[in-house]
């Protein structure tokens, strides 16, 4: 979301975002911001994940499959999946008004639709699987950080899925296509395209776009995203393995 005085995506701004072949935060064009994922951080949820990506800090919690309320929303053929994306009031520079707004409703909807494509909902008729994503600190790319964390939390909850969903964005700054926009790049860049895929495949489950790309720029951005998503997927798998290796050690020690 743009603050007053910031330019609209699509126009070139006066702010110089690339200097001597490097981006404003020193990254290369194809470099992700530092990413760290931890699975199973909340003991009261069935599955959970904490994720830091650049300046983003995100918690995802999953409950279910559990009884679906209200009853009239039960589906006799499959589980209902809900997804709530929420930004904490303290997650942005100026306090954000608490509660849902148009942006968070939209992000919740597209993220839910993306996950519905991969979760085996038909295994759990009449139940509900509820995903909560809390953005504790926002620094551009939170919808992708959210869905990446949510997917790890679903796996941590043991929910059967076709695979993990991993995401990454690419955009255009100073007429150059770059991977994973940072905050200034998001504010003053010309395009931003968040994408989520069924990791390890070419299946896109979420794609949005702010600003514009030429056909060549789109192809270039998509290629960068594919490479970025591979790295994100590796970190997701590492986090899940770490949690379960720890869990097994813990169980042995408990005996
Ligand atoms: P995404 O976080 O998925 O990139 P947007 O492009 O809508 O989604 O938002 C870009 C960034 O703008 C966010 O990550 C956050 O840092 C900031 N932002 C979003 N909403 C607000 C808000 N209500 N107040 C202040 N900053 C916001």
Short mmCIF file of C-alpha atoms and ligand atoms in Angstrom, two decimals:
data_model
loop_
_atom_site.label_atom_id
_atom_site.label_comp_id
_atom_site.label_asym_id
_atom_site.label_seq_id
_atom_site.Cartn_x
_atom_site.Cartn_y
_atom_site.Cartn_z
CA UNK A 1 0.00 0.00 0.00
CA UNK A 2 1.32 3.43 -0.87
CA UNK A 3 1.58 6.27 1.57
CA UNK A 4 0.69 9.79 0.50
CA UNK A 5 3.47 11.31 -1.60
CA UNK A 6 4.71 7.92 -2.82
CA UNK A 7 4.35 7.28 -6.54
CA UNK A 8 2.05 4.76 -8.17
CA UNK A 9 3.61 1.51 -9.35
CA UNK A 10 4.21 1.57 -13.09
CA UNK A 11 5.80 5.04 -13.22
CA UNK A 12 9.53 5.57 -12.93
CA UNK A 13 10.43 7.55 -9.79
CA UNK A 14 13.19 10.08 -9.08
CA UNK A 15 14.62 7.81 -6.38
CA UNK A 16 17.69 5.97 -7.68
CA UNK A 17 17.27 2.31 -6.84
CA UNK A 18 20.25 0.85 -8.69
CA UNK A 19 23.78 2.21 -8.30
CA UNK A 20 26.97 0.71 -9.80
CA UNK A 21 25.14 -2.49 -10.74
CA UNK A 22 23.87 -3.07 -7.17
CA UNK A 23 20.48 -2.55 -5.60
CA UNK A 24 19.77 -0.05 -2.87
CA UNK A 25 20.37 -2.70 -0.15
CA UNK A 26 23.52 -4.02 -1.87
CA UNK A 27 21.90 -7.11 -3.39
CA UNK A 28 22.44 -8.49 -6.88
CA UNK A 29 19.47 -8.48 -9.27
CA UNK A 30 18.81 -12.19 -8.72
CA UNK A 31 19.37 -12.29 -4.96
CA UNK A 32 16.74 -12.99 -2.31
CA UNK A 33 16.68 -11.17 0.99
CA UNK A 34 17.86 -13.35 3.90
CA UNK A 35 15.23 -16.00 4.69
CA UNK A 36 14.89 -18.04 7.88
CA UNK A 37 12.08 -20.48 8.64
CA UNK A 38 11.27 -22.36 11.82
CA UNK A 39 8.52 -25.00 12.04
CA UNK A 40 6.44 -25.92 15.09
CA UNK A 41 6.91 -22.79 17.19
CA UNK A 42 3.43 -22.69 18.80
CA UNK A 43 2.44 -25.55 21.08
CA UNK A 44 -1.31 -24.84 21.17
CA UNK A 45 -1.76 -24.93 17.38
CA UNK A 46 -1.82 -28.19 15.39
CA UNK A 47 0.88 -26.78 13.14
CA UNK A 48 2.85 -23.56 13.07
CA UNK A 49 5.71 -21.69 11.52
CA UNK A 50 7.77 -18.57 12.18
CA UNK A 51 9.38 -16.93 9.19
CA UNK A 52 11.75 -13.99 8.75
CA UNK A 53 12.35 -12.73 5.24
CA UNK A 54 14.28 -9.48 4.98
CA UNK A 55 12.45 -7.23 7.42
CA UNK A 56 9.27 -9.32 7.36
CA UNK A 57 8.38 -11.28 10.49
CA UNK A 58 5.47 -13.67 10.15
CA UNK A 59 3.74 -16.30 12.30
CA UNK A 60 1.44 -18.89 10.77
CA UNK A 61 -0.79 -21.20 12.81
CA UNK A 62 -2.99 -24.05 11.57
CA UNK A 63 -5.90 -25.70 13.38
CA UNK A 64 -7.66 -28.77 12.12
CA UNK A 65 -9.06 -30.72 10.55
CA UNK A 66 -11.65 -29.88 13.24
CA UNK A 67 -15.41 -29.64 13.50
CA UNK A 68 -16.74 -27.02 11.11
CA UNK A 69 -18.77 -24.18 12.61
CA UNK A 70 -21.23 -22.80 11.72
CA UNK A 71 -22.69 -26.14 10.72
CA UNK A 72 -24.29 -24.82 7.52
CA UNK A 73 -20.77 -24.23 6.16
CA UNK A 74 -19.93 -27.93 6.43
CA UNK A 75 -19.34 -29.59 3.09
CA UNK A 76 -20.29 -33.30 3.01
CA UNK A 77 -17.67 -33.91 0.32
CA UNK A 78 -14.64 -32.02 1.57
CA UNK A 79 -13.08 -29.89 4.28
CA UNK A 80 -13.57 -26.13 4.36
CA UNK A 81 -10.30 -24.21 4.26
CA UNK A 82 -10.15 -20.74 5.82
CA UNK A 83 -7.22 -18.33 5.65
CA UNK A 84 -6.90 -15.16 7.68
CA UNK A 85 -4.09 -12.76 6.79
CA UNK A 86 -3.76 -10.08 9.44
CA UNK A 87 -1.28 -7.25 9.86
CA UNK A 88 -0.53 -6.30 13.47
CA UNK A 89 -1.07 -2.60 14.25
CA UNK A 90 2.66 -2.33 15.07
CA UNK A 91 3.83 -4.10 11.90
CA UNK A 92 4.22 -0.93 9.82
CA UNK A 93 5.84 2.45 10.40
CA UNK A 94 2.68 4.34 11.33
CA UNK A 95 0.24 2.35 13.45
CA UNK A 96 -2.16 0.37 11.25
CA UNK A 97 -5.81 0.39 12.20
CA UNK A 98 -6.51 -3.08 13.63
CA UNK A 99 -8.88 -5.46 11.91
CA UNK A 100 -9.65 -6.50 8.38
CA UNK A 101 -9.53 -4.06 5.45
CA UNK A 102 -9.95 -4.47 1.71
CA UNK A 103 -6.32 -5.39 1.21
CA UNK A 104 -6.22 -8.08 3.89
CA UNK A 105 -9.52 -9.57 2.68
CA UNK A 106 -8.12 -9.79 -0.86
CA UNK A 107 -4.83 -11.35 0.30
CA UNK A 108 -6.71 -13.86 2.47
CA UNK A 109 -8.89 -14.85 -0.49
CA UNK A 110 -6.12 -15.36 -3.05
CA UNK A 111 -3.96 -17.21 -0.51
CA UNK A 112 -6.85 -19.52 0.44
CA UNK A 113 -7.54 -20.24 -3.23
CA UNK A 114 -3.86 -21.07 -3.75
CA UNK A 115 -3.78 -23.53 -0.85
CA UNK A 116 -7.10 -25.12 -1.85
CA UNK A 117 -5.30 -26.27 -4.99
CA UNK A 118 -2.80 -28.38 -3.03
CA UNK A 119 -4.48 -29.60 0.17
CA UNK A 120 -6.38 -32.93 -0.10
CA UNK A 121 -9.59 -31.40 1.26
CA UNK A 122 -11.67 -34.38 0.13
CA UNK A 123 -9.95 -36.55 2.79
CA UNK A 124 -11.75 -34.67 5.57
CA UNK A 125 -15.41 -34.08 4.71
CA UNK A 126 -17.49 -31.85 7.03
CA UNK A 127 -14.41 -30.48 8.82
CA UNK A 128 -12.60 -27.17 8.79
CA UNK A 129 -8.91 -26.46 8.35
CA UNK A 130 -8.16 -22.95 9.58
CA UNK A 131 -5.01 -21.04 8.71
CA UNK A 132 -4.05 -17.85 10.56
CA UNK A 133 -1.24 -15.65 9.31
CA UNK A 134 -0.09 -12.79 11.50
CA UNK A 135 2.27 -10.22 10.04
CA UNK A 136 4.27 -8.98 13.03
CA UNK A 137 6.58 -6.81 10.95
CA UNK A 138 5.98 -5.83 7.33
CA UNK A 139 8.67 -4.95 4.84
CA UNK A 140 7.24 -5.71 1.36
CA UNK A 141 6.32 -9.15 0.11
CA UNK A 142 4.16 -10.10 3.08
CA UNK A 143 1.51 -12.03 1.12
CA UNK A 144 4.23 -14.33 -0.23
CA UNK A 145 5.96 -14.57 3.16
CA UNK A 146 2.53 -15.44 4.62
CA UNK A 147 1.66 -18.22 2.20
CA UNK A 148 5.17 -19.68 2.41
CA UNK A 149 4.84 -19.83 6.22
CA UNK A 150 1.26 -21.15 6.03
CA UNK A 151 2.36 -24.02 3.83
CA UNK A 152 5.04 -25.07 6.35
CA UNK A 153 2.48 -24.79 9.18
CA UNK A 154 0.06 -27.05 7.23
CA UNK A 155 2.81 -29.62 6.75
CA UNK A 156 3.71 -29.32 10.44
CA UNK A 157 0.05 -30.03 11.28
CA UNK A 158 0.32 -33.23 9.22
CA UNK A 159 -2.30 -32.13 6.71
CA UNK A 160 -1.96 -34.18 3.52
CA UNK A 161 -1.00 -32.02 0.53
CA UNK A 162 0.25 -32.53 -2.99
CA UNK A 163 3.36 -30.64 -1.89
CA UNK A 164 4.53 -27.41 -0.32
CA UNK A 165 3.54 -24.03 -1.71
CA UNK A 166 6.49 -21.68 -1.99
CA UNK A 167 6.45 -18.14 -3.27
CA UNK A 168 8.62 -15.31 -4.38
CA UNK A 169 8.15 -11.97 -6.14
CA UNK A 170 10.04 -10.23 -8.91
CA UNK A 171 9.65 -6.68 -10.07
CA UNK A 172 11.09 -3.84 -12.09
CA UNK A 173 13.16 -1.02 -10.65
CA UNK A 174 15.04 1.61 -12.67
CA UNK A 175 13.97 -0.30 -15.83
CA UNK A 176 15.71 -3.45 -14.52
CA UNK A 177 14.03 -6.75 -13.61
CA UNK A 178 14.99 -7.82 -10.08
CA UNK A 179 14.08 -10.61 -7.66
CA UNK A 180 12.26 -10.14 -4.33
CA UNK A 181 11.58 -6.40 -3.98
CA UNK A 182 12.58 -4.71 -0.73
CA UNK A 183 10.53 -1.91 0.84
CA UNK A 184 12.03 1.02 -1.10
CA UNK A 185 11.88 -0.98 -4.31
CA UNK A 186 8.24 -1.76 -3.64
CA UNK A 187 7.49 1.91 -2.90
CA UNK A 188 9.38 3.45 -5.80
CA UNK A 189 9.62 0.59 -8.33
CA UNK A 190 7.79 0.18 -11.64
CA UNK A 191 6.37 -3.35 -11.24
CA UNK A 192 5.87 -6.06 -8.62
CA UNK A 193 4.71 -9.59 -9.41
CA UNK A 194 4.17 -11.98 -6.48
CA UNK A 195 3.95 -15.64 -7.51
CA UNK A 196 3.40 -18.85 -5.55
CA UNK A 197 3.87 -22.32 -7.00
CA UNK A 198 3.46 -25.92 -6.01
CA UNK A 199 7.14 -26.30 -5.18
CA UNK A 200 9.12 -28.69 -7.33
CA UNK A 201 6.65 -28.31 -10.23
CA UNK A 202 5.77 -25.64 -12.78
CA UNK A 203 2.25 -25.24 -11.39
CA UNK A 204 1.39 -21.65 -10.49
CA UNK A 205 -1.17 -21.33 -7.68
CA UNK A 206 -1.00 -17.56 -7.14
CA UNK A 207 0.03 -14.78 -9.48
CA UNK A 208 -0.68 -11.09 -9.11
CA UNK A 209 0.81 -8.01 -10.63
CA UNK A 210 1.16 -4.34 -9.84
CA UNK A 211 2.61 -2.07 -12.57
CA UNK A 212 3.62 -3.46 -15.96
CA UNK A 213 6.17 -5.62 -17.76
CA UNK A 214 6.89 -6.08 -21.45
CA UNK A 215 6.66 -9.68 -22.67
CA UNK A 216 10.47 -10.04 -22.41
CA UNK A 217 10.52 -8.53 -18.93
CA UNK A 218 7.75 -10.89 -17.83
CA UNK A 219 9.72 -13.91 -19.05
CA UNK A 220 12.84 -12.66 -17.32
CA UNK A 221 10.92 -12.01 -14.08
CA UNK A 222 9.29 -15.44 -14.18
CA UNK A 223 12.64 -17.14 -14.67
CA UNK A 224 14.06 -15.27 -11.66
CA UNK A 225 11.01 -16.26 -9.62
CA UNK A 226 11.44 -19.94 -10.48
CA UNK A 227 15.02 -19.83 -9.24
CA UNK A 228 13.97 -17.88 -6.13
CA UNK A 229 11.22 -20.36 -5.33
CA UNK A 230 13.72 -23.23 -5.46
CA UNK A 231 15.72 -21.56 -2.69
CA UNK A 232 12.58 -20.86 -0.66
CA UNK A 233 11.53 -24.51 -1.02
CA UNK A 234 14.94 -25.70 0.23
CA UNK A 235 14.58 -23.54 3.35
CA UNK A 236 11.02 -24.82 3.94
CA UNK A 237 12.23 -28.43 3.75
CA UNK A 238 15.21 -27.68 5.99
CA UNK A 239 12.92 -26.16 8.63
CA UNK A 240 10.54 -29.14 8.60
CA UNK A 241 13.38 -31.66 8.78
CA UNK A 242 14.97 -29.76 11.66
CA UNK A 243 11.70 -29.76 13.61
CA UNK A 244 11.18 -33.50 13.18
CA UNK A 245 14.79 -34.45 13.85
CA UNK A 246 14.56 -32.44 17.07
CA UNK A 247 11.20 -34.05 17.85
CA UNK A 248 12.59 -37.57 17.48
CA UNK A 249 15.63 -36.76 19.66
CA UNK A 250 13.28 -35.22 22.21
CA UNK A 251 11.10 -38.35 22.26
CA UNK A 252 14.11 -40.61 22.84
CA UNK A 253 15.34 -38.42 25.68
CA UNK A 254 11.91 -38.50 27.27
CA UNK A 255 11.94 -42.29 27.56
P1 LIG B 1 2.88 -7.22 0.01
O1 LIG B 1 3.21 -7.04 1.47
O2 LIG B 1 2.40 -8.60 -0.27
O3 LIG B 1 4.03 -6.82 -0.89
P2 LIG B 1 1.56 -4.76 -0.76
O4 LIG B 1 2.25 -4.58 -2.06
O5 LIG B 1 0.11 -4.38 -0.67
O6 LIG B 1 1.64 -6.29 -0.30
O7 LIG B 1 2.31 -3.97 0.37
C1 LIG B 1 3.68 -3.69 0.30
C2 LIG B 1 4.18 -3.23 1.64
O8 LIG B 1 3.57 -1.98 1.98
C3 LIG B 1 3.84 -4.14 2.82
O9 LIG B 1 4.69 -5.26 2.91
C4 LIG B 1 4.01 -3.21 3.97
O10 LIG B 1 5.38 -3.05 4.30
C5 LIG B 1 3.46 -1.89 3.40
N1 LIG B 1 2.06 -1.70 3.80
C6 LIG B 1 0.99 -2.42 3.45
N2 LIG B 1 -0.13 -2.00 4.04
C7 LIG B 1 0.23 -0.95 4.80
C8 LIG B 1 -0.46 -0.05 5.70
N3 LIG B 1 -1.78 -0.16 5.91
N4 LIG B 1 0.26 0.90 6.31
C9 LIG B 1 1.58 1.02 6.10
N5 LIG B 1 2.29 0.21 5.29
C10 LIG B 1 1.64 -0.76 4.66
#
